[in-house]
Amino acid sequence: MKTIIASLVEGEDYEIAQNSARAPYFIVFEDDKFVKSIKNPFVSGWWAGFAVAELLKEEWCEKFIAWKIWDNLKNMLEEYGIEYEEK
C-alpha cells in the first residue's frame, strides 16, 4: 500500500503536520518502506486542499495521514477513493 504522510520535516523520520494541505513535506512510503520526500509546492493559497488532492492522486496514493484533514481535502480524497487517517 502506498501511504503519504503530511510532515513538518523531510525524510523517513517524519513528524506529522497539523495542517494537512499546508504541510511543508509529504513523505511517501510503499509497503512500510520509505520511498521519497516531496516538498509541498502548495503551502500557500486558498486552493491548497484541492491541489494537494491532485498531487496525492498523481502519486497513486492509497492512504493519506495527517494530524487534521480539513473538509475540502477530505471531500476530494473521498472522490478519488483515497483512504485517510487523522492522528
mmCIF file of C-alpha atoms in Angstrom:
data_model
loop_
_atom_site.group_PDB
_atom_site.id
_atom_site.type_symbol
_atom_site.label_atom_id
_atom_site.label_comp_id
_atom_site.label_asym_id
_atom_site.label_seq_id
_atom_site.Cartn_x
_atom_site.Cartn_y
_atom_site.Cartn_z
ATOM 1 C CA MET A 1 0.000 0.000 0.000
ATOM 2 C CA LYS A 2 1.277 3.449 -0.913
ATOM 3 C CA THR A 3 0.889 5.801 2.051
ATOM 4 C CA ILE A 4 1.700 9.503 2.107
ATOM 5 C CA ILE A 5 2.142 11.396 5.367
ATOM 6 C CA ALA A 6 1.889 15.174 5.822
ATOM 7 C CA SER A 7 5.095 16.087 7.659
ATOM 8 C CA LEU A 8 6.868 19.035 9.241
ATOM 9 C CA VAL A 9 10.279 17.596 8.329
ATOM 10 C CA GLU A 10 11.824 15.892 5.318
ATOM 11 C CA GLY A 11 12.863 12.228 5.337
ATOM 12 C CA GLU A 12 11.721 8.971 6.835
ATOM 13 C CA ASP A 13 11.961 10.318 10.407
ATOM 14 C CA TYR A 14 8.834 12.371 9.780
ATOM 15 C CA GLU A 15 6.846 14.478 12.240
ATOM 16 C CA ILE A 16 3.139 14.558 11.398
ATOM 17 C CA ALA A 17 1.992 18.054 10.434
ATOM 18 C CA GLN A 18 -1.124 19.600 11.931
ATOM 19 C CA ASN A 19 -2.276 21.249 8.713
ATOM 20 C CA SER A 20 -2.529 18.587 6.042
ATOM 21 C CA ALA A 21 -2.696 20.690 2.864
ATOM 22 C CA ARG A 22 -0.105 23.202 4.042
ATOM 23 C CA ALA A 23 2.420 20.736 5.439
ATOM 24 C CA PRO A 24 5.965 21.562 4.309
ATOM 25 C CA TYR A 25 6.580 17.981 3.108
ATOM 26 C CA PHE A 26 4.802 14.827 2.087
ATOM 27 C CA ILE A 27 6.581 11.605 2.996
ATOM 28 C CA VAL A 28 5.935 8.628 0.730
ATOM 29 C CA PHE A 29 6.019 5.044 1.977
ATOM 30 C CA GLU A 30 5.245 1.936 -0.023
ATOM 31 C CA ASP A 31 4.598 -1.272 1.896
ATOM 32 C CA ASP A 32 6.056 0.429 5.020
ATOM 33 C CA LYS A 33 9.336 1.292 3.225
ATOM 34 C CA PHE A 34 10.445 4.897 2.790
ATOM 35 C CA VAL A 35 10.374 5.932 -0.873
ATOM 36 C CA LYS A 36 10.860 9.712 -1.002
ATOM 37 C CA SER A 37 10.032 13.139 0.369
ATOM 38 C CA ILE A 38 8.052 15.649 -1.661
ATOM 39 C CA LYS A 39 8.376 19.354 -0.896
ATOM 40 C CA ASN A 40 4.859 20.806 -0.863
ATOM 41 C CA PRO A 41 4.550 23.442 -3.606
ATOM 42 C CA PHE A 42 1.079 24.417 -2.346
ATOM 43 C CA VAL A 43 1.783 25.688 1.185
ATOM 44 C CA SER A 44 0.020 28.983 0.492
ATOM 45 C CA GLY A 45 -3.134 29.899 -1.368
ATOM 46 C CA TRP A 46 -6.799 29.132 -0.858
ATOM 47 C CA TRP A 47 -6.634 26.221 -3.313
ATOM 48 C CA ALA A 48 -4.132 24.152 -1.279
ATOM 49 C CA GLY A 49 -6.594 21.391 -0.371
ATOM 50 C CA PHE A 50 -7.644 20.840 -3.970
ATOM 51 C CA ALA A 51 -4.071 20.998 -5.292
ATOM 52 C CA VAL A 52 -2.776 18.554 -2.667
ATOM 53 C CA ALA A 53 -5.582 16.127 -3.501
ATOM 54 C CA GLU A 54 -4.438 16.228 -7.141
ATOM 55 C CA LEU A 55 -0.822 15.669 -6.088
ATOM 56 C CA LEU A 56 -1.835 12.637 -3.999
ATOM 57 C CA LYS A 57 -3.838 11.257 -6.923
ATOM 58 C CA GLU A 58 -0.896 11.726 -9.309
ATOM 59 C CA GLU A 59 1.377 9.911 -6.822
ATOM 60 C CA TRP A 60 -1.051 6.940 -6.772
ATOM 61 C CA CYS A 61 -1.571 7.445 -3.050
ATOM 62 C CA GLU A 62 -3.805 4.839 -1.419
ATOM 63 C CA LYS A 63 -3.790 6.296 2.112
ATOM 64 C CA PHE A 64 -3.087 9.802 3.408
ATOM 65 C CA ILE A 65 -2.182 10.556 7.028
ATOM 66 C CA ALA A 66 -2.155 13.957 8.758
ATOM 67 C CA TRP A 67 -2.935 15.416 12.171
ATOM 68 C CA LYS A 68 -6.075 17.169 10.854
ATOM 69 C CA ILE A 69 -7.622 16.952 7.400
ATOM 70 C CA TRP A 70 -9.968 19.799 6.529
ATOM 71 C CA ASP A 71 -13.268 19.289 4.727
ATOM 72 C CA ASN A 72 -12.224 20.401 1.215
ATOM 73 C CA LEU A 73 -9.362 17.915 1.185
ATOM 74 C CA LYS A 74 -11.473 15.164 2.771
ATOM 75 C CA ASN A 75 -14.107 15.589 0.073
ATOM 76 C CA MET A 76 -11.513 15.342 -2.684
ATOM 77 C CA LEU A 77 -9.857 12.282 -1.111
ATOM 78 C CA GLU A 78 -13.229 10.555 -0.906
ATOM 79 C CA GLU A 79 -13.930 11.451 -4.529
ATOM 80 C CA TYR A 80 -10.588 9.944 -5.592
ATOM 81 C CA GLY A 81 -11.024 6.837 -3.437
ATOM 82 C CA ILE A 82 -8.032 7.647 -1.212
ATOM 83 C CA GLU A 83 -8.296 6.464 2.392
ATOM 84 C CA TYR A 84 -7.311 8.960 5.079
ATOM 85 C CA GLU A 85 -6.470 8.929 8.749
ATOM 86 C CA GLU A 86 -6.238 11.767 11.243
ATOM 87 C CA LYS A 87 -3.711 11.269 14.041
#
